Amino acid sequence: MASVSSDPLTTLRSLPPRHFEQFVADVWSECQGWTTEVMDAGPDKGLDVIGQPSTGGAKTAVQCKRYAEGNKITSEQIQQYAALRQQWQDVKGVTVVTTSSFTRNALELADRLNVKCIDGDDLVRLVHRYNACEILDWYGQGKPAGW
């Protein structure tokens, strides 16, 4: 089977949004040892994934945005995602993962609000660092049952 992750960012951007959320949860879980839960589709109060480090640290709300290259995360979105901490009593951290990037104002606000930002380039680095190309290939092939 041919590898679809020779250009990981293109593959990530081509995933259906739900598969992108599941991919992020799988990388956190399988490669970093986190306990993750992908939230049910539908009215999720803006929360895509909840993760908790294997060390038992605070839970983190992960907002996944599979965006095209020019569709940047704005400061207004960062403000909205930062509020996830107030909507979920046991969530202390907030991470925004996108296949695009963040505006300068969004990054400045994220720094002030303690929101971790992972852009498309950071995500590709994580795929390589954790050797997650096989996971990406599996999602890129449509999650085939006989993989």
mmCIF file of N, CA, C and O in Angstrom, residues 51-97:
data_model
loop_
_atom_site.group_PDB
_atom_site.id
_atom_site.type_symbol
_atom_site.label_atom_id
_atom_site.label_comp_id
_atom_site.label_asym_id
_atom_site.label_seq_id
_atom_site.Cartn_x
_atom_site.Cartn_y
_atom_site.Cartn_z
ATOM 1 N N GLY A 51 -7.843 15.209 26.813
ATOM 2 C CA GLY A 51 -6.667 14.384 27.039
ATOM 3 C C GLY A 51 -6.108 14.586 28.427
ATOM 4 O O GLY A 51 -6.262 15.658 29.020
ATOM 5 N N GLN A 52 -5.474 13.522 28.927
ATOM 6 C CA GLN A 52 -4.826 13.605 30.230
ATOM 7 C C GLN A 52 -3.503 12.856 30.152
ATOM 8 O O GLN A 52 -3.456 11.716 29.704
ATOM 9 N N PRO A 53 -2.412 13.489 30.590
ATOM 10 C CA PRO A 53 -1.111 12.827 30.548
ATOM 11 C C PRO A 53 -1.092 11.567 31.408
ATOM 12 O O PRO A 53 -1.839 11.462 32.382
ATOM 13 N N SER A 54 -0.222 10.653 31.026
ATOM 14 C CA SER A 54 -0.114 9.397 31.772
ATOM 15 C C SER A 54 0.348 9.626 33.208
ATOM 16 O O SER A 54 0.119 8.797 34.077
ATOM 17 N N THR A 55 0.962 10.774 33.460
ATOM 18 C CA THR A 55 1.416 11.100 34.814
ATOM 19 C C THR A 55 0.258 11.484 35.724
ATOM 20 O O THR A 55 0.463 11.710 36.917
ATOM 21 N N GLY A 56 -0.955 11.579 35.136
ATOM 22 C CA GLY A 56 -2.119 11.933 35.925
ATOM 23 C C GLY A 56 -2.286 13.427 36.107
ATOM 24 O O GLY A 56 -3.053 13.861 36.944
ATOM 25 N N GLY A 57 -1.595 14.216 35.314
ATOM 26 C CA GLY A 57 -1.710 15.668 35.407
ATOM 27 C C GLY A 57 -3.095 16.148 35.011
ATOM 28 O O GLY A 57 -4.010 15.353 34.769
ATOM 29 N N ALA A 58 -3.229 17.432 34.946
ATOM 30 C CA ALA A 58 -4.522 18.049 34.641
ATOM 31 C C ALA A 58 -5.002 17.661 33.245
ATOM 32 O O ALA A 58 -4.215 17.475 32.322
ATOM 33 N N LYS A 59 -6.323 17.572 33.113
ATOM 34 C CA LYS A 59 -6.917 17.294 31.809
ATOM 35 C C LYS A 59 -6.794 18.521 30.913
ATOM 36 O O LYS A 59 -6.806 19.663 31.383
ATOM 37 N N THR A 60 -6.690 18.247 29.618
ATOM 38 C CA THR A 60 -6.557 19.303 28.625
ATOM 39 C C THR A 60 -7.673 19.184 27.596
ATOM 40 O O THR A 60 -7.952 18.085 27.108
ATOM 41 N N ALA A 61 -8.297 20.300 27.283
ATOM 42 C CA ALA A 61 -9.271 20.366 26.202
ATOM 43 C C ALA A 61 -8.499 20.620 24.917
ATOM 44 O O ALA A 61 -7.664 21.521 24.864
ATOM 45 N N VAL A 62 -8.761 19.808 23.901
ATOM 46 C CA VAL A 62 -8.072 19.961 22.626
ATOM 47 C C VAL A 62 -9.102 20.329 21.569
ATOM 48 O O VAL A 62 -10.062 19.593 21.341
ATOM 49 N N GLN A 63 -8.898 21.471 20.968
ATOM 50 C CA GLN A 63 -9.751 21.937 19.883
ATOM 51 C C GLN A 63 -9.008 21.673 18.581
ATOM 52 O O GLN A 63 -7.882 22.133 18.411
ATOM 53 N N CYS A 64 -9.605 20.897 17.683
ATOM 54 C CA CYS A 64 -8.961 20.499 16.426
ATOM 55 C C CYS A 64 -9.595 21.248 15.259
ATOM 56 O O CYS A 64 -10.809 21.155 15.059
ATOM 57 N N LYS A 65 -8.780 21.947 14.505
ATOM 58 C CA LYS A 65 -9.268 22.707 13.357
ATOM 59 C C LYS A 65 -8.499 22.300 12.110
ATOM 60 O O LYS A 65 -7.345 22.658 11.935
ATOM 61 N N ARG A 66 -9.154 21.537 11.258
ATOM 62 C CA ARG A 66 -8.554 21.099 10.003
ATOM 63 C C ARG A 66 -8.892 22.165 8.953
ATOM 64 O O ARG A 66 -9.948 22.158 8.355
ATOM 65 N N TYR A 67 -7.962 23.111 8.823
ATOM 66 C CA TYR A 67 -8.176 24.273 7.972
ATOM 67 C C TYR A 67 -7.235 24.263 6.781
ATOM 68 O O TYR A 67 -6.130 23.709 6.853
ATOM 69 N N ALA A 68 -7.662 24.928 5.722
ATOM 70 C CA ALA A 68 -6.797 25.152 4.564
ATOM 71 C C ALA A 68 -5.687 26.128 4.952
ATOM 72 O O ALA A 68 -5.781 26.834 5.968
ATOM 73 N N GLU A 69 -4.657 26.174 4.140
ATOM 74 C CA GLU A 69 -3.445 26.937 4.455
ATOM 75 C C GLU A 69 -3.709 28.381 4.857
ATOM 76 O O GLU A 69 -3.166 28.870 5.828
ATOM 77 N N GLY A 70 -4.531 29.106 4.146
ATOM 78 C CA GLY A 70 -4.718 30.528 4.415
ATOM 79 C C GLY A 70 -5.748 30.834 5.482
ATOM 80 O O GLY A 70 -5.923 31.989 5.867
ATOM 81 N N ASN A 71 -6.444 29.841 5.994
ATOM 82 C CA ASN A 71 -7.512 30.033 6.966
ATOM 83 C C ASN A 71 -6.925 29.980 8.377
ATOM 84 O O ASN A 71 -6.865 28.932 8.998
ATOM 85 N N LYS A 72 -6.472 31.124 8.875
ATOM 86 C CA LYS A 72 -5.756 31.188 10.148
ATOM 87 C C LYS A 72 -6.703 31.276 11.337
ATOM 88 O O LYS A 72 -7.789 31.828 11.249
ATOM 89 N N ILE A 73 -6.252 30.744 12.467
ATOM 90 C CA ILE A 73 -6.979 30.869 13.729
ATOM 91 C C ILE A 73 -6.803 32.304 14.215
ATOM 92 O O ILE A 73 -5.688 32.827 14.253
ATOM 93 N N THR A 74 -7.902 32.938 14.619
ATOM 94 C CA THR A 74 -7.883 34.341 15.034
ATOM 95 C C THR A 74 -7.880 34.474 16.557
ATOM 96 O O THR A 74 -8.140 33.512 17.281
ATOM 97 N N SER A 75 -7.651 35.687 17.018
ATOM 98 C CA SER A 75 -7.672 35.942 18.461
ATOM 99 C C SER A 75 -9.076 35.718 19.030
ATOM 100 O O SER A 75 -9.210 35.261 20.171
ATOM 101 N N GLU A 76 -10.109 36.013 18.254
ATOM 102 C CA GLU A 76 -11.473 35.773 18.720
ATOM 103 C C GLU A 76 -11.690 34.286 18.984
ATOM 104 O O GLU A 76 -12.329 33.894 19.969
ATOM 105 N N GLN A 77 -11.154 33.436 18.115
ATOM 106 C CA GLN A 77 -11.286 31.996 18.311
ATOM 107 C C GLN A 77 -10.503 31.551 19.550
ATOM 108 O O GLN A 77 -10.989 30.728 20.323
ATOM 109 N N ILE A 78 -9.309 32.103 19.734
ATOM 110 C CA ILE A 78 -8.511 31.746 20.918
ATOM 111 C C ILE A 78 -9.277 32.106 22.184
ATOM 112 O O ILE A 78 -9.327 31.324 23.136
ATOM 113 N N GLN A 79 -9.895 33.272 22.192
ATOM 114 C CA GLN A 79 -10.678 33.684 23.354
ATOM 115 C C GLN A 79 -11.814 32.692 23.612
ATOM 116 O O GLN A 79 -12.064 32.291 24.748
ATOM 117 N N GLN A 80 -12.485 32.266 22.564
ATOM 118 C CA GLN A 80 -13.576 31.299 22.683
ATOM 119 C C GLN A 80 -13.059 29.960 23.212
ATOM 120 O O GLN A 80 -13.651 29.373 24.116
ATOM 121 N N TYR A 81 -11.943 29.479 22.688
ATOM 122 C CA TYR A 81 -11.410 28.177 23.101
ATOM 123 C C TYR A 81 -10.863 28.229 24.532
ATOM 124 O O TYR A 81 -10.964 27.249 25.263
ATOM 125 N N ALA A 82 -10.312 29.369 24.925
ATOM 126 C CA ALA A 82 -9.807 29.507 26.290
ATOM 127 C C ALA A 82 -10.931 29.316 27.302
ATOM 128 O O ALA A 82 -10.708 28.829 28.415
ATOM 129 N N ALA A 83 -12.145 29.669 26.909
ATOM 130 C CA ALA A 83 -13.304 29.535 27.795
ATOM 131 C C ALA A 83 -13.692 28.082 28.046
ATOM 132 O O ALA A 83 -14.499 27.807 28.939
ATOM 133 N N LEU A 84 -13.118 27.143 27.294
ATOM 134 C CA LEU A 84 -13.426 25.726 27.518
ATOM 135 C C LEU A 84 -13.101 25.308 28.947
ATOM 136 O O LEU A 84 -13.737 24.417 29.505
ATOM 137 N N ARG A 85 -12.106 25.974 29.540
ATOM 138 C CA ARG A 85 -11.747 25.655 30.935
ATOM 139 C C ARG A 85 -12.910 25.913 31.881
ATOM 140 O O ARG A 85 -13.056 25.230 32.883
ATOM 141 N N GLN A 86 -13.731 26.905 31.579
ATOM 142 C CA GLN A 86 -14.853 27.218 32.447
ATOM 143 C C GLN A 86 -16.044 26.299 32.190
ATOM 144 O O GLN A 86 -16.901 26.139 33.040
ATOM 145 N N GLN A 87 -16.115 25.689 31.005
ATOM 146 C CA GLN A 87 -17.254 24.844 30.653
ATOM 147 C C GLN A 87 -17.109 23.413 31.162
ATOM 148 O O GLN A 87 -18.092 22.686 31.242
ATOM 149 N N TRP A 88 -15.883 23.013 31.475
ATOM 150 C CA TRP A 88 -15.619 21.644 31.915
ATOM 151 C C TRP A 88 -14.851 21.732 33.224
ATOM 152 O O TRP A 88 -13.693 22.158 33.256
ATOM 153 N N GLN A 89 -15.451 21.312 34.327
ATOM 154 C CA GLN A 89 -14.884 21.554 35.647
ATOM 155 C C GLN A 89 -13.530 20.896 35.872
ATOM 156 O O GLN A 89 -12.718 21.400 36.631
ATOM 157 N N ASP A 90 -13.252 19.771 35.225
ATOM 158 C CA ASP A 90 -11.988 19.087 35.486
ATOM 159 C C ASP A 90 -10.921 19.369 34.427
ATOM 160 O O ASP A 90 -9.876 18.746 34.419
ATOM 161 N N VAL A 91 -11.191 20.305 33.523
ATOM 162 C CA VAL A 91 -10.241 20.668 32.472
ATOM 163 C C VAL A 91 -9.458 21.905 32.908
ATOM 164 O O VAL A 91 -10.044 22.915 33.284
ATOM 165 N N LYS A 92 -8.133 21.793 32.866
ATOM 166 C CA LYS A 92 -7.284 22.915 33.272
ATOM 167 C C LYS A 92 -6.512 23.515 32.099
ATOM 168 O O LYS A 92 -6.211 24.695 32.094
ATOM 169 N N GLY A 93 -6.162 22.697 31.111
ATOM 170 C CA GLY A 93 -5.378 23.179 29.977
ATOM 171 C C GLY A 93 -6.206 23.237 28.706
ATOM 172 O O GLY A 93 -7.218 22.546 28.573
ATOM 173 N N VAL A 94 -5.773 24.070 27.774
ATOM 174 C CA VAL A 94 -6.419 24.179 26.466
ATOM 175 C C VAL A 94 -5.330 24.170 25.399
ATOM 176 O O VAL A 94 -4.343 24.909 25.506
ATOM 177 N N THR A 95 -5.520 23.310 24.399
ATOM 178 C CA THR A 95 -4.615 23.240 23.265
ATOM 179 C C THR A 95 -5.434 23.364 21.997
ATOM 180 O O THR A 95 -6.482 22.727 21.870
ATOM 181 N N VAL A 96 -4.963 24.185 21.067
ATOM 182 C CA VAL A 96 -5.606 24.320 19.770
ATOM 183 C C VAL A 96 -4.650 23.742 18.733
ATOM 184 O O VAL A 96 -3.493 24.159 18.642
ATOM 185 N N VAL A 97 -5.140 22.763 17.974
ATOM 186 C CA VAL A 97 -4.351 22.110 16.938
ATOM 187 C C VAL A 97 -4.988 22.448 15.605
ATOM 188 O O VAL A 97 -6.186 22.239 15.409
#
